[in-house]
Coordinates of C-alpha atoms in Angstrom, one line a residue:
X1 CA 57.5 65.9 -3.3
X2 CA 55.1 63.1 -2.6
X3 CA 52.9 65.4 -0.7
X4 CA 52.8 67.9 -3.6
X5 CA 52.0 65.1 -6.0
X6 CA 49.2 63.8 -3.8
X7 CA 47.7 67.3 -3.4
X8 CA 47.8 67.8 -7.2
X9 CA 46.0 64.4 -7.8
X10 CA 43.3 65.3 -5.2
X11 CA 42.8 68.7 -6.9
X12 CA 42.6 67.2 -10.3
X13 CA 40.1 64.6 -9.0
X14 CA 37.9 67.3 -7.6
X15 CA 37.9 69.2 -10.9
X16 CA 37.0 66.0 -12.8
X17 CA 34.3 65.1 -10.3
X18 CA 32.7 68.5 -10.6
X19 CA 32.9 68.3 -14.4
X20 CA 31.1 64.9 -14.4
X21 CA 28.3 66.2 -12.2
X22 CA 27.7 69.7 -13.6
X23 CA 26.8 70.7 -17.1
X24 CA 28.8 73.4 -19.0
X25 CA 25.5 75.4 -19.2
X26 CA 22.4 74.9 -17.2
X27 CA 19.5 75.1 -19.7
X28 CA 16.1 75.8 -18.4
X29 CA 13.1 75.7 -20.7
X30 CA 9.7 77.4 -20.0
X31 CA 6.9 76.8 -22.4
X32 CA 4.0 79.3 -21.9
X33 CA 1.6 76.8 -23.6
X34 CA 2.1 74.4 -20.7
X35 CA 0.2 76.3 -18.0
X36 CA -1.1 74.9 -14.8
X37 CA -3.2 76.3 -12.0
X38 CA -2.8 79.8 -10.5
X39 CA 0.2 80.1 -8.3
X40 CA -1.2 80.6 -4.8
X41 CA 0.7 83.2 -2.7
X42 CA 1.4 80.6 0.0
X43 CA 4.5 82.7 1.0
X44 CA 2.5 85.7 2.1
X45 CA 2.5 84.6 5.8
X46 CA 4.8 85.8 8.5
X47 CA 5.1 85.2 12.2
X48 CA 7.1 85.8 15.4
X49 CA 7.2 85.2 19.2
X50 CA 7.3 88.7 20.5
X51 CA 3.9 90.5 19.9
X52 CA 5.0 93.7 21.6
X53 CA 7.5 94.4 18.8
X54 CA 4.5 94.8 16.5
X55 CA 3.8 98.4 17.4
X56 CA 7.4 99.5 18.0
X57 CA 9.3 101.7 15.5
X58 CA 11.1 99.0 13.5
X59 CA 8.2 96.6 13.8
X60 CA 5.8 99.0 12.2
X61 CA 8.3 99.8 9.5
X62 CA 8.9 96.2 8.6
X63 CA 5.1 95.3 8.6
X64 CA 4.6 98.2 6.2
X65 CA 7.2 96.8 3.9
X66 CA 5.8 93.2 4.1
X67 CA 2.3 94.5 3.4
X68 CA 3.6 96.5 0.4
X69 CA 5.4 93.6 -1.2
X70 CA 2.4 91.3 -1.5
X71 CA -0.5 91.7 -4.1
X72 CA -2.8 89.9 -1.6
X73 CA -3.4 90.6 2.1
X74 CA -0.6 89.1 4.2
X75 CA -1.5 86.9 7.2
X76 CA 0.5 87.6 10.4
X77 CA 0.7 85.1 13.3
X78 CA 2.3 85.8 16.7
X79 CA 2.7 84.1 20.1
X80 CA 1.7 85.4 23.5
X81 CA -1.5 87.2 22.6
X82 CA -3.1 86.1 25.9
X83 CA 0.0 86.0 28.1
X84 CA -0.2 87.9 31.3
X85 CA 2.2 90.9 31.8
X86 CA 2.7 94.6 31.4
X87 CA 3.6 94.5 27.6
X88 CA 7.3 94.7 28.1
X89 CA 9.1 93.2 25.0
X90 CA 11.8 90.6 25.4
X91 CA 13.3 87.7 23.4
X92 CA 10.8 84.9 23.1
X93 CA 8.4 86.7 25.4
X94 CA 5.5 89.1 25.1
X95 CA 2.3 89.9 27.0
X96 CA -1.0 91.7 26.7
X97 CA -2.7 91.3 30.1
X98 CA -5.9 90.5 28.3
X99 CA -7.2 88.4 31.2
X100 CA -6.8 88.8 34.9
X101 CA -9.2 88.2 37.8
X102 CA -10.4 90.4 40.7
X103 CA -10.2 89.5 44.4
X104 CA -13.3 87.3 44.1
X105 CA -12.0 85.4 41.1
X106 CA -14.2 87.1 38.5
X107 CA -12.8 87.7 35.0
X108 CA -11.3 91.1 34.1
X109 CA -10.8 91.6 30.4
X110 CA -8.5 94.3 29.1
X111 CA -8.0 94.3 25.3
X112 CA -5.9 97.5 25.0
X113 CA -2.6 95.8 24.1
X114 CA -4.3 93.2 21.9
X115 CA -6.0 96.0 20.1
X116 CA -2.8 97.9 19.5
X117 CA -1.3 94.7 17.9
X118 CA -4.3 93.9 15.7
X119 CA -4.8 97.6 14.8
X120 CA -1.3 97.7 13.4
X121 CA -2.1 94.8 11.1
X122 CA -5.5 96.1 10.0
X123 CA -4.1 99.6 9.3
X124 CA -1.8 98.0 6.7
X125 CA -4.4 95.8 5.1
X126 CA -3.0 92.7 6.7
X127 CA -5.0 89.8 8.3
X128 CA -4.4 88.2 11.7
X129 CA -3.8 84.5 11.9
X130 CA -4.9 84.7 15.5
X131 CA -3.0 82.2 17.7
X132 CA -5.2 81.5 20.7
X133 CA -2.6 81.3 23.5
X134 CA -1.0 81.3 25.9
X135 CA -2.6 80.6 29.3
X136 CA -3.2 83.7 31.5
X137 CA -1.5 83.5 34.9
X138 CA -4.8 83.7 36.8
X139 CA -6.1 80.7 34.8
X140 CA -3.1 78.5 34.9
X141 CA -3.0 75.3 37.0
X142 CA 0.7 75.9 37.7
X143 CA 1.1 79.7 37.5
X144 CA 4.5 80.0 39.2
X145 CA 7.1 80.7 37.9
X146 CA 5.3 82.5 35.1
X147 CA 7.5 85.2 33.5
X148 CA 10.7 83.8 32.0
X149 CA 14.0 85.8 31.3
X150 CA 15.5 83.6 28.6
X151 CA 18.4 84.9 26.5
X152 CA 20.5 83.2 23.8
X153 CA 22.9 80.6 25.4
X154 CA 20.5 79.8 28.2
X155 CA 18.8 76.4 28.1
X156 CA 15.9 76.6 25.7
X157 CA 13.5 74.6 28.0
X158 CA 13.6 77.4 30.6
X159 CA 11.0 79.3 28.6
X160 CA 8.3 76.8 29.4
X161 CA 6.8 78.3 32.5
X162 CA 3.3 78.8 33.9
X163 CA 1.8 79.9 30.6
X164 CA 2.2 76.4 29.1
X165 CA -0.3 74.7 31.5
X166 CA -4.0 73.8 31.2
X167 CA -6.6 76.1 32.6
X168 CA -8.1 75.6 36.1
X169 CA -11.5 76.2 34.6
X170 CA -12.3 75.2 31.0
X171 CA -15.6 77.2 31.1
X172 CA -13.6 80.4 31.9
X173 CA -11.2 79.5 29.2
X174 CA -14.0 79.2 26.7
X175 CA -15.6 82.4 27.9
X176 CA -12.3 84.3 27.4
X177 CA -12.2 83.2 23.8
X178 CA -15.9 84.1 23.3
X179 CA -15.3 87.6 24.7
X180 CA -12.3 88.1 22.5
X181 CA -14.2 87.2 19.3
X182 CA -17.2 89.4 20.3
X183 CA -14.8 92.3 21.1
X184 CA -13.1 91.9 17.7
X185 CA -16.4 92.0 15.9
X186 CA -17.4 95.1 17.7
X187 CA -14.1 96.8 16.9
X188 CA -13.4 95.7 13.4
X189 CA -16.8 94.5 12.0
X190 CA -18.1 91.0 11.3
X191 CA -17.2 91.1 7.6
X192 CA -13.5 91.7 8.6
X193 CA -13.3 89.1 11.4
X194 CA -14.8 86.5 9.1
X195 CA -11.6 86.7 7.0
X196 CA -9.3 86.0 9.9
X197 CA -7.9 82.6 10.9
X198 CA -8.2 81.4 14.5
X199 CA -5.6 78.8 15.5
X200 CA -5.6 77.1 18.9
X201 CA -2.2 77.1 20.7
X202 CA 1.2 76.4 19.4
X203 CA 3.2 73.1 19.1
X204 CA 1.3 71.2 21.9
X205 CA 3.4 68.1 21.1
X206 CA 6.5 69.7 22.7
X207 CA 7.2 72.0 25.7
X208 CA 4.7 74.6 24.7
X209 CA 2.0 72.4 26.3
X210 CA 2.5 70.9 29.7
X211 CA -0.9 69.2 29.8
X212 CA -1.9 65.8 28.4
X213 CA -3.0 65.2 24.8
X214 CA -6.6 64.9 26.1
X215 CA -6.3 68.2 27.9
X216 CA -5.1 69.8 24.7
X217 CA -8.2 68.4 23.0
X218 CA -10.2 70.0 25.8
X219 CA -8.8 73.5 25.3
X220 CA -9.3 73.1 21.5
X221 CA -12.9 72.0 21.9
X222 CA -13.8 74.8 24.3
X223 CA -12.0 77.4 22.1
X224 CA -13.6 76.2 18.9
X225 CA -17.1 76.2 20.5
X226 CA -16.5 79.7 21.8
X227 CA -15.3 81.1 18.4
X228 CA -18.3 79.5 16.6
X229 CA -20.8 80.8 19.2
X230 CA -19.5 84.3 18.8
X231 CA -19.2 84.1 15.0
X232 CA -20.5 80.9 13.3
X233 CA -18.7 81.9 10.0
X234 CA -15.3 82.3 11.8
X235 CA -12.5 79.9 10.7
X236 CA -11.0 77.8 13.4
X237 CA -8.2 75.3 13.1
X238 CA -5.1 73.5 14.5
X239 CA -3.4 71.5 16.0
X240 CA -0.2 73.5 15.1
X241 CA 2.0 70.5 16.0
X242 CA 5.6 70.5 14.9
X243 CA 7.5 67.8 13.1
X244 CA 5.0 65.5 11.4
X245 CA 8.1 63.7 10.2
X246 CA 8.7 62.4 13.7
X247 CA 6.8 59.3 14.6
X248 CA 5.3 60.7 17.8
X249 CA 4.4 64.0 16.1
X250 CA 2.7 62.1 13.2
X251 CA 0.6 60.3 15.8
X252 CA -0.4 63.6 17.4
X253 CA -1.7 65.0 14.1
X254 CA -3.5 61.8 13.2
X255 CA -5.2 61.5 16.6
X256 CA -6.2 65.1 16.5
X257 CA -7.9 64.8 13.1
X258 CA -9.6 61.6 14.3
X259 CA -10.8 63.5 17.4
X260 CA -12.3 66.3 15.3
X261 CA -14.0 63.8 13.0
X262 CA -15.4 61.3 15.5
X263 CA -14.4 62.1 19.0
X264 CA -16.5 63.4 21.9
X265 CA -16.6 67.2 22.0
X266 CA -15.6 68.2 25.5
X267 CA -17.4 71.5 25.3
X268 CA -20.7 70.3 23.9
X269 CA -20.8 66.6 24.6
X270 CA -21.7 65.9 20.9
X271 CA -19.7 64.0 18.4
X272 CA -17.1 65.8 16.4
X273 CA -15.4 69.2 16.7
X274 CA -15.4 72.2 14.3
X275 CA -12.3 72.2 12.1
X276 CA -12.0 74.7 9.2
X277 CA -8.3 74.3 8.4
X278 CA -5.3 72.2 9.5
X279 CA -2.0 73.5 10.7
X280 CA 1.4 72.0 11.5
X281 CA 5.1 73.2 11.4
X282 CA 8.1 72.1 9.5
X283 CA 11.8 72.9 10.2
X284 CA 15.2 72.2 8.7
X285 CA 18.4 71.3 10.5
X286 CA 21.7 73.3 9.8
X287 CA 25.0 72.5 11.6
X288 CA 28.6 73.5 11.3
X289 CA 30.7 71.0 9.3
X290 CA 34.4 71.4 8.6
X291 CA 34.4 75.0 9.6
X292 CA 31.4 76.1 7.5
X293 CA 27.6 76.1 7.8
X294 CA 25.8 73.1 6.2
X295 CA 22.1 73.5 5.8
X296 CA 19.7 70.5 5.7
X297 CA 16.4 71.1 3.8
X298 CA 15.4 67.4 3.9
X299 CA 13.9 67.3 7.4
X300 CA 11.8 70.4 6.6
X301 CA 10.4 68.9 3.4
X302 CA 9.9 65.5 5.0
X303 CA 7.8 67.2 7.7
X304 CA 5.7 68.8 5.0
X305 CA 5.4 65.5 3.0
X306 CA 4.4 63.5 6.1
X307 CA 1.9 66.2 7.1
X308 CA 0.4 66.2 3.6
X309 CA 0.2 62.4 3.6
X310 CA -1.6 62.3 6.9
X311 CA -4.1 64.9 5.8
X312 CA -4.7 63.2 2.4
X313 CA -5.6 60.0 4.3
X314 CA -8.0 61.7 6.7
X315 CA -11.7 62.7 6.5
X316 CA -10.4 66.3 6.1
X317 CA -8.4 65.9 2.9
X318 CA -10.1 68.8 1.2
X319 CA -9.5 71.3 4.0
X320 CA -7.0 74.2 3.6
X321 CA -3.6 73.5 5.1
X322 CA -1.5 76.2 6.7
X323 CA 2.1 75.4 7.6
X324 CA 2.1 78.0 10.4
X325 CA 5.9 77.8 10.8
X326 CA 8.1 76.9 7.9
X327 CA 11.8 77.6 8.5
X328 CA 15.4 76.3 8.1
X329 CA 15.6 75.5 11.9
X330 CA 13.8 76.1 15.1
X331 CA 14.9 79.1 17.2
X332 CA 14.5 82.6 15.6
X333 CA 16.0 84.3 18.7
X334 CA 19.2 82.2 18.8
X335 CA 21.8 84.3 17.1
X336 CA 25.1 83.1 15.5
X337 CA 27.2 84.1 18.5
X338 CA 25.7 81.3 20.7
X339 CA 24.6 79.1 17.7
X340 CA 27.2 79.3 15.0
X341 CA 25.1 77.1 12.7
X342 CA 22.8 80.1 12.3
X343 CA 25.4 82.2 10.6
X344 CA 23.5 81.6 7.3
X345 CA 20.9 84.2 8.3
X346 CA 22.5 87.5 7.3
X347 CA 23.6 86.8 3.8
X348 CA 22.4 85.2 0.6
X349 CA 22.4 81.6 1.8
X350 CA 19.1 82.3 3.6
X351 CA 17.6 83.9 0.5
X352 CA 18.6 81.1 -1.9
X353 CA 17.4 78.5 0.7
X354 CA 14.1 80.3 0.9
X355 CA 13.6 80.5 -2.8
X356 CA 14.3 76.8 -3.2
X357 CA 12.3 75.5 -0.2
X358 CA 9.2 77.5 -0.8
X359 CA 9.1 76.6 -4.4
X360 CA 9.1 72.9 -3.5
X361 CA 5.9 73.3 -1.5
X362 CA 4.0 73.6 -4.7
X363 CA 5.4 70.3 -5.9
X364 CA 4.6 68.5 -2.7
X365 CA 1.0 69.8 -2.6
X366 CA 0.5 68.5 -6.2
X367 CA 2.1 65.2 -5.3
X368 CA -0.3 64.6 -2.4
X369 CA -3.2 66.4 -3.9
X370 CA -3.9 68.6 -0.9
X371 CA -5.1 72.1 -0.5
X372 CA -2.1 74.1 0.7
X373 CA -3.0 77.7 1.4
X374 CA -0.1 79.2 3.3
X375 CA 3.4 78.7 4.8
X376 CA 4.5 81.1 7.5
X377 CA 8.1 82.2 7.6
X378 CA 8.7 82.6 11.4
X379 CA 11.0 85.6 10.9
X380 CA 10.3 89.2 11.8
X381 CA 12.6 91.6 13.5
X382 CA 14.2 92.1 17.0
X383 CA 14.2 95.5 18.5
X384 CA 17.3 97.0 20.2
X385 CA 19.7 94.2 19.2
X386 CA 23.1 94.4 17.6
X387 CA 23.4 94.9 13.9
X388 CA 23.4 91.7 11.8
X389 CA 23.7 89.6 15.0
X390 CA 22.5 86.4 13.2
X391 CA 18.9 86.4 14.4
X392 CA 16.4 84.8 12.0
X393 CA 14.8 88.1 11.0
X394 CA 13.8 89.9 7.8
X395 CA 15.4 93.2 8.9
X396 CA 18.0 94.4 11.4
X397 CA 17.6 97.8 13.1
X398 CA 15.2 98.8 10.3
X399 CA 17.5 97.6 7.4
X400 CA 16.2 94.8 5.2
X401 CA 18.2 91.6 4.9
X402 CA 18.6 89.8 1.5
X403 CA 16.0 87.2 2.4
X404 CA 13.2 89.8 2.4
X405 CA 13.9 90.4 -1.3
X406 CA 13.0 86.8 -2.1
X407 CA 9.5 87.6 -0.9
X408 CA 9.5 90.7 -3.0
X409 CA 10.4 88.5 -5.9
X410 CA 7.5 86.2 -5.1
X411 CA 5.2 89.2 -4.8
X412 CA 6.1 90.1 -8.5
X413 CA 5.1 86.7 -9.8
X414 CA 1.5 86.4 -10.9
X415 CA -0.8 84.3 -13.1
X416 CA -0.7 80.5 -13.6
X417 CA 2.2 78.3 -12.8
X418 CA 4.2 77.3 -15.9
X419 CA 5.9 73.9 -16.3
X420 CA 9.7 74.2 -16.1
X421 CA 11.9 71.7 -18.0
X422 CA 15.4 71.3 -16.5
X423 CA 17.4 68.2 -17.4
X424 CA 19.8 68.8 -14.5
X425 CA 17.3 69.5 -11.7
X426 CA 17.6 67.7 -8.4
X427 CA 14.4 65.7 -8.2
X428 CA 12.0 66.0 -5.3
X429 CA 12.6 62.5 -4.0
X430 CA 16.3 63.1 -3.9
X431 CA 15.8 66.4 -2.0
X432 CA 13.6 64.6 0.5
X433 CA 16.2 62.0 1.1
X434 CA 19.5 63.8 0.8
X435 CA 18.9 67.6 0.7
X436 CA 21.5 69.3 -1.6
X437 CA 24.9 67.6 -1.0
X438 CA 27.8 66.5 -3.2
X439 CA 29.1 68.5 -6.1
X440 CA 25.8 69.4 -7.8
X441 CA 24.1 72.6 -6.7
X442 CA 20.3 73.1 -6.8
X443 CA 19.9 75.3 -9.9
X444 CA 16.3 75.3 -10.8
X445 CA 13.3 77.7 -11.4
X446 CA 9.7 78.5 -10.7
X447 CA 7.7 80.2 -13.5
X448 CA 4.4 82.0 -13.8
X449 CA 2.5 83.8 -16.6
X450 CA -0.6 85.8 -17.2
X451 CA -1.9 87.6 -20.3
X452 CA 0.6 90.4 -20.2
X453 CA 3.7 89.0 -18.4
X454 CA 6.0 86.1 -17.6
X455 CA 8.1 85.7 -14.5
X456 CA 10.8 83.1 -13.9
X457 CA 12.7 82.9 -10.5
X458 CA 16.0 81.1 -10.8
X459 CA 18.2 80.1 -7.9
X460 CA 21.7 78.6 -7.4
X461 CA 21.5 77.0 -4.0
X462 CA 23.7 74.5 -2.1
X463 CA 23.6 73.3 1.5
X464 CA 27.3 74.0 2.0
X465 CA 28.2 77.7 2.7
X466 CA 31.3 77.6 0.6
X467 CA 32.2 79.8 -2.4
X468 CA 32.2 78.5 -6.0
X469 CA 32.3 79.8 -9.5
X470 CA 29.1 81.3 -10.9
X471 CA 27.1 79.0 -13.0
X472 CA 26.1 79.8 -16.6
X473 CA 22.3 79.5 -17.2
X474 CA 20.5 79.7 -20.5
X475 CA 16.8 80.4 -20.0
X476 CA 14.6 79.7 -23.0
X477 CA 11.0 81.0 -22.9
X478 CA 8.8 79.7 -25.6
X479 CA 5.4 80.7 -27.1
X480 CA 5.5 84.3 -25.9
X481 CA 2.5 86.1 -27.4
X482 CA 4.4 89.3 -28.4
X483 CA 7.2 90.3 -30.8
X484 CA 8.8 92.6 -28.3
X485 CA 9.0 92.3 -24.5
X486 CA 10.3 94.5 -21.7
X487 CA 13.0 92.5 -19.8
X488 CA 13.6 93.3 -16.2
X489 CA 16.2 91.2 -14.4
X490 CA 16.2 91.4 -10.6
X491 CA 19.1 89.9 -8.6
X492 CA 20.0 88.9 -5.1
X493 CA 23.7 88.2 -4.7
X494 CA 26.8 89.7 -3.0
X495 CA 26.5 92.9 -5.0
X496 CA 22.8 93.4 -5.4
X497 CA 19.8 93.6 -2.9
X498 CA 22.3 93.0 -0.1
X499 CA 22.7 95.5 2.7
X500 CA 24.7 93.0 4.7
X501 CA 27.7 93.1 2.3
X502 CA 27.6 96.9 2.2
X503 CA 27.5 97.1 6.0
X504 CA 30.6 94.8 6.2
X505 CA 32.4 97.1 3.7
X506 CA 31.6 100.0 6.0
X507 CA 33.6 98.2 8.7
X508 CA 30.6 96.4 10.4
X509 CA 29.7 99.5 12.5
X510 CA 27.4 99.1 15.5
X511 CA 26.9 102.8 15.6
X512 CA 25.6 103.7 12.1
X513 CA 25.6 107.3 11.0
X514 CA 22.5 108.9 9.4
X515 CA 24.2 108.8 6.1
X516 CA 25.2 105.2 6.4
X517 CA 21.7 104.3 7.4
X518 CA 20.3 105.9 4.3
X519 CA 22.8 103.9 2.1
X520 CA 22.0 100.6 3.9
X521 CA 18.3 101.3 3.6
X522 CA 18.6 101.7 -0.2
X523 CA 20.9 98.7 -0.6
X524 CA 18.4 96.5 1.3
X525 CA 15.8 96.9 -1.4
X526 CA 15.3 94.6 -4.3
X527 CA 17.6 95.8 -7.2
X528 CA 17.8 95.3 -10.9
X529 CA 20.9 93.6 -12.2
X530 CA 20.8 95.9 -15.2
X531 CA 18.5 98.6 -16.7
X532 CA 15.2 97.3 -18.1
X533 CA 15.5 96.7 -21.9
X534 CA 13.2 95.9 -24.8
X535 CA 14.1 92.6 -26.5
X536 CA 12.7 91.0 -29.6
X537 CA 11.4 87.5 -29.7
X538 CA 12.1 85.0 -32.5
X539 CA 8.9 83.2 -33.4
X540 CA 7.7 83.8 -29.8
X541 CA 10.9 82.6 -28.2
X542 CA 13.3 84.6 -26.0
X543 CA 16.7 83.3 -24.9
X544 CA 18.2 84.9 -21.8
X545 CA 21.7 84.0 -20.7
X546 CA 22.9 84.8 -17.2
X547 CA 25.7 84.0 -14.9
X548 CA 24.3 83.0 -11.5
X549 CA 26.6 83.1 -8.4
X550 CA 26.3 80.4 -5.8
X551 CA 23.5 81.3 -3.3
X552 CA 22.3 83.9 -5.8
X553 CA 18.6 84.3 -6.9
X554 CA 17.4 86.0 -10.1
X555 CA 13.9 87.0 -11.2
X556 CA 13.4 87.4 -14.9
X557 CA 10.3 89.4 -15.7
X558 CA 8.9 89.9 -19.2
X559 CA 6.1 92.4 -19.8
X560 CA 4.3 92.6 -23.1

C-alpha cells in the first residue's frame, strides 16, 4: 500500500513539474516587418571519409539528391584525396594513388581516381571543398604500416597509420599540390577552380597528424604557396582543427592564425602566409542514460562559440569561416551495434537535433559578429552495409533517412531572416551551458521571407530519446502583404518523411524486395502533412495551429 501511495505521489509530482515548466500552448510570433539579413545557406555543405563511395551507385544517387535540394551549389568535402592505394572503398578509408615515385624517386602523378571523384561533383553542379590530404606512402616519413583495416568495435586510434606523417621532402609536397591545381585548371577551367575551396589537412591537433605543430605549419605553408603559384585567385584555408572548446585546441587555432598573420613562411621565407578562410570542427557528445540515448548539444555549440571568439579577436575577423565538420558526435562509421549511443541516427531525433543545432549557428554568428559561410554535415552514405545499421548517414542502401528531409526544408527557405518571438524559448546561453535537459523541450523556430513567400521551420527537440505527448503550437505570422496565401505544411515525424518507421513496419527486412524498395524510396522523401490550401489573412495576419510531436519538425510555407 505504501509503495502504491509513493508511486502515485511521484507520478503526480512529475505531472505538476511538467505543468510548471511547459505552457498550455507554445505561441510563436513572426512579424514580417522585422526583417534581418539574407539567410545564408550555411547548411549546404556535406562531407565524408570514404572518397571512393562518391562514384558508386548509391553515392551518385545521394549526391544527385543533395544537389537537387539546394538552391545554391553544394560544397562537398572528403578525406583521403591523396592517400595511396588502388581505390578500394572501406570504412574510414579511401585512396586515389595520385602520387607515387619511380625506381629513381621521381614523382609519378596519376589523377584518374581524383578526376572521377571531382567529375561526379561537377556534373551535378556541386563545388569541391578540396581537402589537401593525406600523405602519399612514397612521401611519408613513416610509411609502414600504411593501409589500415579498421572496423566498428576496433580501437579508433588504429586508423592513424603512415598517411598521418609529415613528408620526407617539403619541396615534393608543394610540387604535388601545384601539379594538382594546374591539372584541375586544365580539366575544369580557371573560372570553375576559382570557386573551389582548398583546405589543408584535417584535424591536425589530434591523431590525424603525427608531426609537430611546426611541421603542420610547414605543410600548410608549402601547400598555400603551391596553390597560389598555380592560381593566385584560388581560395586557401585551414587549420581544420577540432574542438576549439578544448583549451589545447583553442591554442592550436590561435597560434595558427598568429602564424599566418606574422610568422615566417616556411615556403617563401617571407613574413605571413596566405589565408582566405578559416576552418575548424565542432562535435556534440551523446551517451546512453537510464536505458535511452541522451544527446548533448552544448559541447558542439561551445566549440562554435569558442572558435568564433578566437576569430573575432584575431587579425582575420572579417574572413569567411567554414565549420568543415559540424555533427552530434565524432565517428560517422561507428554504428549503433558497437556504439549504442548512436541509435539516434535512424529516426527523427537526428532530424530535430539538426534543425535546432544548425539554426543556432546564425545566432552565434550574430553574437560574435563573424562571417560564417558554411557548416559541413559529416554524413553521407555507406555502401554495402546493413539496412539502418545506425551509421551517421543521410541514406541507407539508397533510401533517404529523415535527417535528409531537414536539409530539404532548409533548401525551401529563402529571403531574409525574420525575427522570431517565443516567450518560452530556451535561450542561447542556457543551451551553451546545459543543452536541452529537464522537463522543457526546445520548441522554437527559424523564419525567412522574400517578396512572394514566408517560411517558418518549427521543431520540438529534446536531448532525451523518450516519448512524450505532442505539443500544441500556435504560429502567428503578421504583416503578410496579401489577403490570401497558399499554405503548405511539410512534416517530419513518425508518420511523415520517415522511411525508417515504414521499414520497421515491414519487419525490418535486410533483403528488401523491389516493391518494398519503391515504397521506402517514396516514404523517404519530404512529405506534406496535409494538402496545400488557400487561407485568408485578417489584416495581414495568419494564425496556424499545429500539434507537433516530440522530435518532430514542421516547415510552414506561405506563398502569395
